[in-house]
Tab-separated table of C-alpha atoms and ligand atoms in Angstrom:
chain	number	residue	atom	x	y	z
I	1	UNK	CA	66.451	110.175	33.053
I	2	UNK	CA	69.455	112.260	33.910
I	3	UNK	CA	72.783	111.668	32.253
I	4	UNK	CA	74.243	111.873	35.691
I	5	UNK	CA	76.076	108.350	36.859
I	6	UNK	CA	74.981	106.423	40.165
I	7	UNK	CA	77.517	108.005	43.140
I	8	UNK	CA	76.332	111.471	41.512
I	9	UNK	CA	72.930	110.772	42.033
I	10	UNK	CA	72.848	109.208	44.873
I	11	UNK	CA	74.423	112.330	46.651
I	12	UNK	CA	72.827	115.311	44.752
I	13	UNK	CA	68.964	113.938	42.888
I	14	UNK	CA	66.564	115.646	45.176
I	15	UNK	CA	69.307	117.222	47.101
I	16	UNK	CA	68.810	121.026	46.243
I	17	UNK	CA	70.088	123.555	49.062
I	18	UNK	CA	67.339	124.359	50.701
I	19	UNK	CA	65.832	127.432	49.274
I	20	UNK	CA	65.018	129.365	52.239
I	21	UNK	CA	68.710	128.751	54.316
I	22	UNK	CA	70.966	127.075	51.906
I	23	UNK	CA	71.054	123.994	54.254
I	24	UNK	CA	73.187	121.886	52.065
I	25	UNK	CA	71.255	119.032	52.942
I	26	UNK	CA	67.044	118.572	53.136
I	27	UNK	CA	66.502	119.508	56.934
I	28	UNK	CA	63.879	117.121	58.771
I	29	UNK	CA	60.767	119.218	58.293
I	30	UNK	CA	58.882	117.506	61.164
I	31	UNK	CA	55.743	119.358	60.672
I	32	UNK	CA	52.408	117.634	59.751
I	33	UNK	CA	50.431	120.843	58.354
I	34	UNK	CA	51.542	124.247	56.107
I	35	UNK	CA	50.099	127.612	56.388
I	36	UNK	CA	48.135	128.420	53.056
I	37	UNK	CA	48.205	131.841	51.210
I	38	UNK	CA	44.594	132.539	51.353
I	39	UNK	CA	41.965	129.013	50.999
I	40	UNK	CA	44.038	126.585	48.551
I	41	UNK	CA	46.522	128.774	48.091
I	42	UNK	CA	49.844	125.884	48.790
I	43	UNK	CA	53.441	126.568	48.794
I	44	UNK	CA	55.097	124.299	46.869
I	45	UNK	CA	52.218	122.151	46.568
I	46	UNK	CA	52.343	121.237	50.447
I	47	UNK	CA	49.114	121.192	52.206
I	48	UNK	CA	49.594	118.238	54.670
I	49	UNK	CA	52.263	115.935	55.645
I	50	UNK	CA	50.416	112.335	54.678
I	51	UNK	CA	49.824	114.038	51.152
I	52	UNK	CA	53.343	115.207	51.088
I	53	UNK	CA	56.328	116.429	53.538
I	54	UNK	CA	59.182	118.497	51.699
I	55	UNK	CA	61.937	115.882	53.791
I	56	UNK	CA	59.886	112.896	52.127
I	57	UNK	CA	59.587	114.405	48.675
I	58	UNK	CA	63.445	115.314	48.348
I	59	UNK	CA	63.542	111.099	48.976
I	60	UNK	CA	61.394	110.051	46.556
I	61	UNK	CA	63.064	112.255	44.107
I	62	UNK	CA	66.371	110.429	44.440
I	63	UNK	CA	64.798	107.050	44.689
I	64	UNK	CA	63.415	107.435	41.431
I	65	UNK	CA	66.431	108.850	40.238
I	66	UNK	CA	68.323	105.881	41.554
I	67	UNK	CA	66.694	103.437	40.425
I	68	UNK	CA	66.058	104.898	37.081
I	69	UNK	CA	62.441	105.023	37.409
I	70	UNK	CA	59.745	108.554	37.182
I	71	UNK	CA	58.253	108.070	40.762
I	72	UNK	CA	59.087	106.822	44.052
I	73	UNK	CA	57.258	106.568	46.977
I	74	UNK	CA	58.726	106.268	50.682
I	75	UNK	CA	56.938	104.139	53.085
I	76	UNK	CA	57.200	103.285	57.080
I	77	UNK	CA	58.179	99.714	55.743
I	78	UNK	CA	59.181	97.357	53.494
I	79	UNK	CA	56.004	96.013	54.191
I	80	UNK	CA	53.764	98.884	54.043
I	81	UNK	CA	55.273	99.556	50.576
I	82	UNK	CA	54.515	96.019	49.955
I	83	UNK	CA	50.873	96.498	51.127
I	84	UNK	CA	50.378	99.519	49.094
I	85	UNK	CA	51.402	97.915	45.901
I	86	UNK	CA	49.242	95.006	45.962
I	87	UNK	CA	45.910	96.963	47.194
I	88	UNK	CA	46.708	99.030	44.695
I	89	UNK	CA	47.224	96.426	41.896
I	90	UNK	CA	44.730	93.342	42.594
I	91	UNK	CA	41.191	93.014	43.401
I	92	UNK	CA	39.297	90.143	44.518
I	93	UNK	CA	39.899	86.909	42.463
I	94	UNK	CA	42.988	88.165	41.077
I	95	UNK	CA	46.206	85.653	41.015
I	96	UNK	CA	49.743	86.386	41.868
I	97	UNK	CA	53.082	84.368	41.644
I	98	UNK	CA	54.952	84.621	43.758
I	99	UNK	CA	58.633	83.191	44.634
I	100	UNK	CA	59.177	79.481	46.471
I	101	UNK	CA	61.891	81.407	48.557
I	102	UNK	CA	60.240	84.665	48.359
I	103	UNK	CA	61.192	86.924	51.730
I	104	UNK	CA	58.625	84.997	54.909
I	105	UNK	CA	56.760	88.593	55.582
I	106	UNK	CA	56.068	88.991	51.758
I	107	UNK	CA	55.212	85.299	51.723
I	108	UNK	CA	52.893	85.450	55.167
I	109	UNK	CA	51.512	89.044	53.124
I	110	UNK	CA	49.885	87.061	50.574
I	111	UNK	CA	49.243	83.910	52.507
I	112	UNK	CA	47.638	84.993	55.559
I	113	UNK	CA	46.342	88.956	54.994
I	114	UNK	CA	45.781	89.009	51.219
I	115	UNK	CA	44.240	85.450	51.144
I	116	UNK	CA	41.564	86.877	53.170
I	117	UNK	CA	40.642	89.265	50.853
I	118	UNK	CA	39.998	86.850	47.865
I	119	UNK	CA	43.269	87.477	46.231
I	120	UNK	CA	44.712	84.059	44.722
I	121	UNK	CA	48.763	83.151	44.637
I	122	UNK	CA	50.675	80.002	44.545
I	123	UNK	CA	54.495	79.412	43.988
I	124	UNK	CA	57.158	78.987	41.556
I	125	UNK	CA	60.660	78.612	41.053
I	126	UNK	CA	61.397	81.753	39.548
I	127	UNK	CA	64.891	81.169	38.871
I	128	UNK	CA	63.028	78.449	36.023
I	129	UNK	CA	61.025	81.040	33.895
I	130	UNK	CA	58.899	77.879	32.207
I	131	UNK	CA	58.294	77.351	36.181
I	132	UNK	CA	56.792	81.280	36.119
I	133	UNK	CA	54.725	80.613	32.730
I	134	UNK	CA	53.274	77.414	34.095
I	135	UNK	CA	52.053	78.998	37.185
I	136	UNK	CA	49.791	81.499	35.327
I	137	UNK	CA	46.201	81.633	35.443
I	138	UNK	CA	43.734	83.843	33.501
I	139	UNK	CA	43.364	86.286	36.122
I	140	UNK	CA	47.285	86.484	36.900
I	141	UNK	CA	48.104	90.149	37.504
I	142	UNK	CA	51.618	90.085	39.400
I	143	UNK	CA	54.463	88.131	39.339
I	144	UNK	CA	56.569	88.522	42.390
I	145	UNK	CA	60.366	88.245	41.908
I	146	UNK	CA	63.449	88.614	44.553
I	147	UNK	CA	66.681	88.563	43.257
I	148	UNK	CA	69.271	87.838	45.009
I	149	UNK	CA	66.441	86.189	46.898
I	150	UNK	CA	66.488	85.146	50.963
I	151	UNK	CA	67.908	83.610	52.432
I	152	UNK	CA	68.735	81.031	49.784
I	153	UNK	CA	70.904	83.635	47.239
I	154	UNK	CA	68.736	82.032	44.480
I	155	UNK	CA	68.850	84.770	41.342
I	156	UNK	CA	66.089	84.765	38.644
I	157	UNK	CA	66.611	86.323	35.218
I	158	UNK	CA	64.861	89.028	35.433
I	159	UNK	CA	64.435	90.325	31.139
I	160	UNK	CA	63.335	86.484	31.014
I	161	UNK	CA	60.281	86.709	33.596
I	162	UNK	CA	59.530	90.279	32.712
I	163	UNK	CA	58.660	88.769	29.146
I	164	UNK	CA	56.663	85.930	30.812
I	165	UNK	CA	54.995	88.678	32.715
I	166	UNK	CA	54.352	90.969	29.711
I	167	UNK	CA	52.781	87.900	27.632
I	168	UNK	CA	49.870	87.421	29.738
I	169	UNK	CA	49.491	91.141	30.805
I	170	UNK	CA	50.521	90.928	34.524
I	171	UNK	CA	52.751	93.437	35.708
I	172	UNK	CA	56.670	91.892	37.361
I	173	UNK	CA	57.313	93.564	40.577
I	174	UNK	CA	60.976	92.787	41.502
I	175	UNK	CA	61.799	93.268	44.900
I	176	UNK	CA	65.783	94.531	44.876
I	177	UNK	CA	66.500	94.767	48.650
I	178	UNK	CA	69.283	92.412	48.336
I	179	UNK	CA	70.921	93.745	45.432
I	180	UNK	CA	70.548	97.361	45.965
I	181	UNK	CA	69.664	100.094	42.857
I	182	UNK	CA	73.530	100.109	42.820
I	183	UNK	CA	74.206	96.773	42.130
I	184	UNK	CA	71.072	96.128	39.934
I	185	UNK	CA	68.406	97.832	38.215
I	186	UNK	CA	65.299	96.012	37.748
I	187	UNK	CA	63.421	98.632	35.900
I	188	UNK	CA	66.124	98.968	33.024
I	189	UNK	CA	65.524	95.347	32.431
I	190	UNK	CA	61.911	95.224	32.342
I	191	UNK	CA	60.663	95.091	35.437
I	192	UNK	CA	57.233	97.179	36.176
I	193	UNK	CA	57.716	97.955	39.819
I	194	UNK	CA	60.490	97.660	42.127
I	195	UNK	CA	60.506	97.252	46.027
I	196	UNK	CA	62.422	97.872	49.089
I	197	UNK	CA	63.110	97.656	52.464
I	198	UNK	CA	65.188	100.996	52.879
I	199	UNK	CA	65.512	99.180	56.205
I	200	UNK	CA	68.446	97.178	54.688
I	201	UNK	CA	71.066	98.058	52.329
I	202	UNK	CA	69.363	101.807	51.609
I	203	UNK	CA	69.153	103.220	55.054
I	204	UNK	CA	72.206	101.120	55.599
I	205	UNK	CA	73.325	101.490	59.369
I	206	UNK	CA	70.716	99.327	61.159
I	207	UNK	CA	68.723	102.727	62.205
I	208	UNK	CA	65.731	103.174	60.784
I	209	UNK	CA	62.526	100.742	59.286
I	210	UNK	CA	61.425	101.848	56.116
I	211	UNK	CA	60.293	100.904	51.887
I	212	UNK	CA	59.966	102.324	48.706
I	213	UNK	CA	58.347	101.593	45.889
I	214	UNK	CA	59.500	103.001	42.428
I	215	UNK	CA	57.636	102.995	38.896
I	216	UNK	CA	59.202	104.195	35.275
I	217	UNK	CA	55.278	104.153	34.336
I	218	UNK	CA	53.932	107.409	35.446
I	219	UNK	CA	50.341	106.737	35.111
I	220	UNK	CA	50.927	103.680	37.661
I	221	UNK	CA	52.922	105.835	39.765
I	222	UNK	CA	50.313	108.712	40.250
I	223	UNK	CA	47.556	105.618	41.666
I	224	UNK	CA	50.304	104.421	43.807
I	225	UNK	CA	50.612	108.321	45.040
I	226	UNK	CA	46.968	107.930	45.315
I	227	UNK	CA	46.927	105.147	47.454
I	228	UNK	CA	49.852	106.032	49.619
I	229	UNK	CA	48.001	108.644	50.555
I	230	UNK	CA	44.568	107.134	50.860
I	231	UNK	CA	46.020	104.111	53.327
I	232	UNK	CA	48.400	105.924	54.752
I	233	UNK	CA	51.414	104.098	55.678
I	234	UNK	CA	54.206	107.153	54.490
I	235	UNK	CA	57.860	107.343	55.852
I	236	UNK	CA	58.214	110.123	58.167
I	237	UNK	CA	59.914	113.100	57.703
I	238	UNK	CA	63.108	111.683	60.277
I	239	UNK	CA	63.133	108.283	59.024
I	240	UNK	CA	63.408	109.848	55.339
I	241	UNK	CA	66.197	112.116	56.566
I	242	UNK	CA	67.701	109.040	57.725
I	243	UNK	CA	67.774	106.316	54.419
I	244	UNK	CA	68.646	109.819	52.590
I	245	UNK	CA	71.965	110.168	54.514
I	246	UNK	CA	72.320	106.486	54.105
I	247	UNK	CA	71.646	106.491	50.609
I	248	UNK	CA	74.474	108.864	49.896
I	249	UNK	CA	77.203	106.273	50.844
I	250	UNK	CA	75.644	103.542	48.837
I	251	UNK	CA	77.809	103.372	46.198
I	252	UNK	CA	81.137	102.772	48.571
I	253	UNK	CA	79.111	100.580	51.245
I	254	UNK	CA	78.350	97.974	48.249
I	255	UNK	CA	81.416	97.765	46.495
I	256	UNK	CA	82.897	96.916	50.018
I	257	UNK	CA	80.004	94.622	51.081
I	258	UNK	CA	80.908	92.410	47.763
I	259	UNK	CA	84.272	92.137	48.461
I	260	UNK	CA	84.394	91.270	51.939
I	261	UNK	CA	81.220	88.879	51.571
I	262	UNK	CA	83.694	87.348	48.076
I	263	UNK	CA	86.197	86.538	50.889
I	264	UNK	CA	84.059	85.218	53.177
I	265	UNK	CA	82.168	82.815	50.473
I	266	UNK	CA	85.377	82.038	49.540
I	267	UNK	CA	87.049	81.049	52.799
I	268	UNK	CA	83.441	79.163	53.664
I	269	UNK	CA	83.576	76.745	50.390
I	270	UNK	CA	87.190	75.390	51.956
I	271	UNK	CA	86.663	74.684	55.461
I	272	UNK	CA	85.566	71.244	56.270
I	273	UNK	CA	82.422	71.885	58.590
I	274	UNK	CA	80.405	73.176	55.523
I	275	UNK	CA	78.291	71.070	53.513
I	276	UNK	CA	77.821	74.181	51.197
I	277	UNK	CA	77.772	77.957	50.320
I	278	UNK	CA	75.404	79.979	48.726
I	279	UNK	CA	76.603	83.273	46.888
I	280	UNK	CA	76.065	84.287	43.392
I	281	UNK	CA	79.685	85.052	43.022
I	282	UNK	CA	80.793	81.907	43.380
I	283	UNK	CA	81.250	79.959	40.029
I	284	UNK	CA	79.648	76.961	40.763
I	285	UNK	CA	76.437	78.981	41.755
I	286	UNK	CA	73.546	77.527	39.620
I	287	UNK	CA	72.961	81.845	39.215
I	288	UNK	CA	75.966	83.215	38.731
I	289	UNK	CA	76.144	83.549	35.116
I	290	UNK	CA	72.753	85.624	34.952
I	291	UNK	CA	73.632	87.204	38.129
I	292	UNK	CA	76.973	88.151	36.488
I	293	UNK	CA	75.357	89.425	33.571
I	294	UNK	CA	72.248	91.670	35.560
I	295	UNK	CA	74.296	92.928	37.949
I	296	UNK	CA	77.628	94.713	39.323
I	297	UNK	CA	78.985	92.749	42.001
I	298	UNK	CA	77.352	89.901	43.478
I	299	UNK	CA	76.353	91.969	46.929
I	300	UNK	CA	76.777	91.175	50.981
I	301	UNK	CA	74.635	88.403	51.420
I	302	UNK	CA	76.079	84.852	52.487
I	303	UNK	CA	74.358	81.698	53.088
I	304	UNK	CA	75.869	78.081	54.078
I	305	UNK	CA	74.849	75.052	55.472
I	306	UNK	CA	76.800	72.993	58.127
I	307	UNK	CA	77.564	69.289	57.648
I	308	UNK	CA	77.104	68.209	61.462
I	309	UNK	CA	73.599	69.856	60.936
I	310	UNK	CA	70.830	71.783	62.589
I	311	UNK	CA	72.291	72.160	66.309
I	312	UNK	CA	75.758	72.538	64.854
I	313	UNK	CA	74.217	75.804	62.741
I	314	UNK	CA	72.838	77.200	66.171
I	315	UNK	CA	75.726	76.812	67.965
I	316	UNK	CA	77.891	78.599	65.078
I	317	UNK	CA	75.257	81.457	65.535
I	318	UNK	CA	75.766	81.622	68.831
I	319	UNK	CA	79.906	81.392	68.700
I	320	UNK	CA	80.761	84.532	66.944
I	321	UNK	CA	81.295	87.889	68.494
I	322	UNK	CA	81.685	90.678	65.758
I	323	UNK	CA	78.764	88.690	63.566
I	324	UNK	CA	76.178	90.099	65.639
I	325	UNK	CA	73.720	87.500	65.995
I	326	UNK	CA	69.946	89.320	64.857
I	327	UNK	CA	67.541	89.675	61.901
I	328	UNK	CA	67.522	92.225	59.380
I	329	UNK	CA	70.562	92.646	57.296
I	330	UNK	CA	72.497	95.495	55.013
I	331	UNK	CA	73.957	97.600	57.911
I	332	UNK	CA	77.393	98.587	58.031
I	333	UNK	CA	77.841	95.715	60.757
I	334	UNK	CA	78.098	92.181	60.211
I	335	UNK	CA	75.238	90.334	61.015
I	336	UNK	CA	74.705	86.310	61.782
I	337	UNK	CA	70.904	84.407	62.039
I	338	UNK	CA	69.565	81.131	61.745
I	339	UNK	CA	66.698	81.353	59.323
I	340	UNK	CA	64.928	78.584	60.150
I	341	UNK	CA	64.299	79.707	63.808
I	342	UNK	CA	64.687	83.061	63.576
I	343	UNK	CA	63.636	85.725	59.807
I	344	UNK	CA	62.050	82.667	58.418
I	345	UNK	CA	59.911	80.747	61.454
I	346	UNK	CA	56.820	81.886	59.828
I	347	UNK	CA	57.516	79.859	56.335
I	348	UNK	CA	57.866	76.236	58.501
I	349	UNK	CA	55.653	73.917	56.867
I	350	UNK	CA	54.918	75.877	54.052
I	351	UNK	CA	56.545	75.444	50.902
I	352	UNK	CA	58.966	77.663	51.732
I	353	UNK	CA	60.035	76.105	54.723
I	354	UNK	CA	64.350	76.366	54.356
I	355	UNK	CA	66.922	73.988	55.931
I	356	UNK	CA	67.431	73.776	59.117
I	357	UNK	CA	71.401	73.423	58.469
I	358	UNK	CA	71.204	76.898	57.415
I	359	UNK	CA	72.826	80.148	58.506
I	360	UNK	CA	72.981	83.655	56.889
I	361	UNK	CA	75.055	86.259	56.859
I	362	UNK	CA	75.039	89.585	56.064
I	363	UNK	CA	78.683	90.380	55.634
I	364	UNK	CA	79.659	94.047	56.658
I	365	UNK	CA	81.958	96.795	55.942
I	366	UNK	CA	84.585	95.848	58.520
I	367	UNK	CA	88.412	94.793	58.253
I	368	UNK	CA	87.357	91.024	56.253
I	369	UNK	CA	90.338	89.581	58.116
I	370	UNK	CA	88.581	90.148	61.537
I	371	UNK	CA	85.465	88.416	59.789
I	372	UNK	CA	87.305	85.789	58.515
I	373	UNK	CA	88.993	84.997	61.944
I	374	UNK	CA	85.309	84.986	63.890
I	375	UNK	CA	84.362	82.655	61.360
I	376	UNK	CA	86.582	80.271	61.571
I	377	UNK	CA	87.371	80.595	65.504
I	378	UNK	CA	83.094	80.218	65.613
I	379	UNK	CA	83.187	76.867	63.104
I	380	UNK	CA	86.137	75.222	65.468
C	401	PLP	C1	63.239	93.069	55.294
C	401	PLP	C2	62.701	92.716	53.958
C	401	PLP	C3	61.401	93.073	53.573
C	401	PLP	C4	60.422	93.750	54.516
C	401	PLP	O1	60.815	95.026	54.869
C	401	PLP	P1	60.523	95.721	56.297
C	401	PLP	O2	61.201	97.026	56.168
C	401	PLP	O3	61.087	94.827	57.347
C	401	PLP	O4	59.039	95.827	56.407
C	401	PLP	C5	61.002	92.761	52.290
C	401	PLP	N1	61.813	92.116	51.425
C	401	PLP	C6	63.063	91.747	51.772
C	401	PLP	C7	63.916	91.040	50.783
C	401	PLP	C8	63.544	92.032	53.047
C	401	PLP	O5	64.787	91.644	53.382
């Protein structure tokens, strides 16, 4: 709502001196209860640190802010924030959608803790929104999007599905881990929720778990408050302190995650030992015109498969020395995994199962000629 541009935000929405020192920045108020000023009588509204923690609340601000939205909501995880949202939007009988590459703990979510609750989902190829509308049921209330998703880099229009969404009444939650509020904003183009994991690009520098969830509907917001509180499953006041300095450097972080991960896409789709390279930015992406059109740069995220197959993907995982080889993703270090064995072993034999010739990077903020070089030294 503020006229103020991204790299402003980022570093100043919720960022007020503190009013009692003039600490520049929030300080970590690890406290979990506030003296009152007589019975009820709250300062600043703070009574208990599930309800609300002044360190939590200056994140929230600027997540909303950042993502254009009028509430956010800082959770311990990705997943928690995930959690929240659907217990929060479904009861019993209810359907989702949800993506055929959707991330394996929001897939294994639905499939194996939801499922047990009575709540219905299936599939679809969200990048085909006809896909989307013929997934619907009468009792569809979400429609789960990732975009860029993982690890396949698949991007789904997002106005498009928000207006399948809209027609039947469900509600388009897009999950924008991958992409960042920097690099897209899901709300702005019709989305109804939006997810993280601040674990990733947010928090930034591989140091902290957390999620968000952020709503322009204010109504919606307030039950989500409601629920936060009732379940439980906040972001404490540290770990808040912690994807608020990372949030700060955003901006910077994924302009140079693009570039180097351009490079490296680029560099990929010429050498001989891969079969093929997934990146929105590249031109032959079946994506990259809406991805081009919905958001800034095309983001960090590299995926490729290798000719000589599976064991010749393992071994390229285990070959390089400044790609880290580990899960998660979005730190300032360059990261390598096989997804079949390793983030997504919990989608085999499901329809999200992905190739086994498949490895993903997350391309960091290092010199890209030293990435370059440990990618080709690791290929041979
Ligand atoms: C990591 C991740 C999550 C889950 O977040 P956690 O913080 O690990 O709970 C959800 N969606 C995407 C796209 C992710 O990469």
């Amino acid at each position: 709502m503020s006229h103020q541009h991204f790299e402003t935000l980022a570093i100043h929405a919720g960022q007020e001196p503190d009013a009692a020192t003039g600490a520049v920045v929030p300080p970590i108020y690890q406290v979990s209860t506030y003296k009152q000023d007589g019975v009820g009588g709250l300062r600043g509204g703070y009574e208990y640190s599930r309800s609300a923690n002044p360190t939590r609340s200056a994140l929230e601000e600027n997540l909303a802010a950042l993502e254009g939205g009028r509430r956010g909501l800082a959770f311990a995880s990705g997943l928690a924030a995930e959690d929240c949202l659907l217990r929060t939007l479904l009861v019993p009988g209810d359907h989702v959608v949800i993506p055929d590459d959707a991330y394996g703990g929001t897939f294994r979510l639905f499939a194996k803790v939801a499922e047990r609750w009575g709540v219905k989902w299936s599939v679809a190829d969200t990048s085909d929104p006809s896909a989307v509308r013929a997934a619907l049921t009468d009792r569809t209330k979400v429609v789960w999007v990732e975009t860029p998703s993982n690890p396949l880099l698949g991007i789904t229009d997002i106005e498009q599905v928000a207006a399948v969404a809209r027609g039947v009444g469900a509600r388009l939650v897009v999950d924008n881990t991958f992409a960042s509020p920097y690099l897209q904003q899901p709300l702005a183009l019709g989305a109804d929720i939006v997810v993280h994991s601040t674990t990733k690009y947010m928090g930034g520098h591989s140091d902290v778990v957390g999620g968000a969830l952020v709503t322009s509907d204010a109504a919606l917001g307030e039950e989500l408050a409601f629920h936060q509180n009732a379940m439980g499953a906040i972001a404490g006041p540290f770990d808040s302190w912690l994807v608020m300095r990372g949030v700060k450097t955003l901006a910077v972080r994924m302009d140079r995650h693009s570039a180097n991960a351009e490079r490296v896409a680029e560099m990929l789709v010429g050498h001989p030992k891969v079969s093929s390279v997934a990146y929105p930015g590249l031109p032959g992406h079946p994506g990259h015109e809406i991805a081009a059109k919905q958001m800034k740069a095309f983001g960090g995220m590299v995926s490729f498969r290798l000719a000589a197959g599976e064991e010749a993907a393992v071994e390229v995982c285990n070959r390089t020395e400044l790609f880290t080889l580990g899960e998660s993703l979005g730190g300032v270090e360059s990261l390598i995994e096989h997804p079949g064995r390793m983030t997504h072993a919990s989608v085999v034999g499901s329809a999200l199962e992905v190739p086994g010739d498949l490895v993903r990077l997350s391309v960091g903020i290092e010199s890209v000629d030293d990435l370059l070089e440990d990618l080709r030294t690791a290929l041979g």
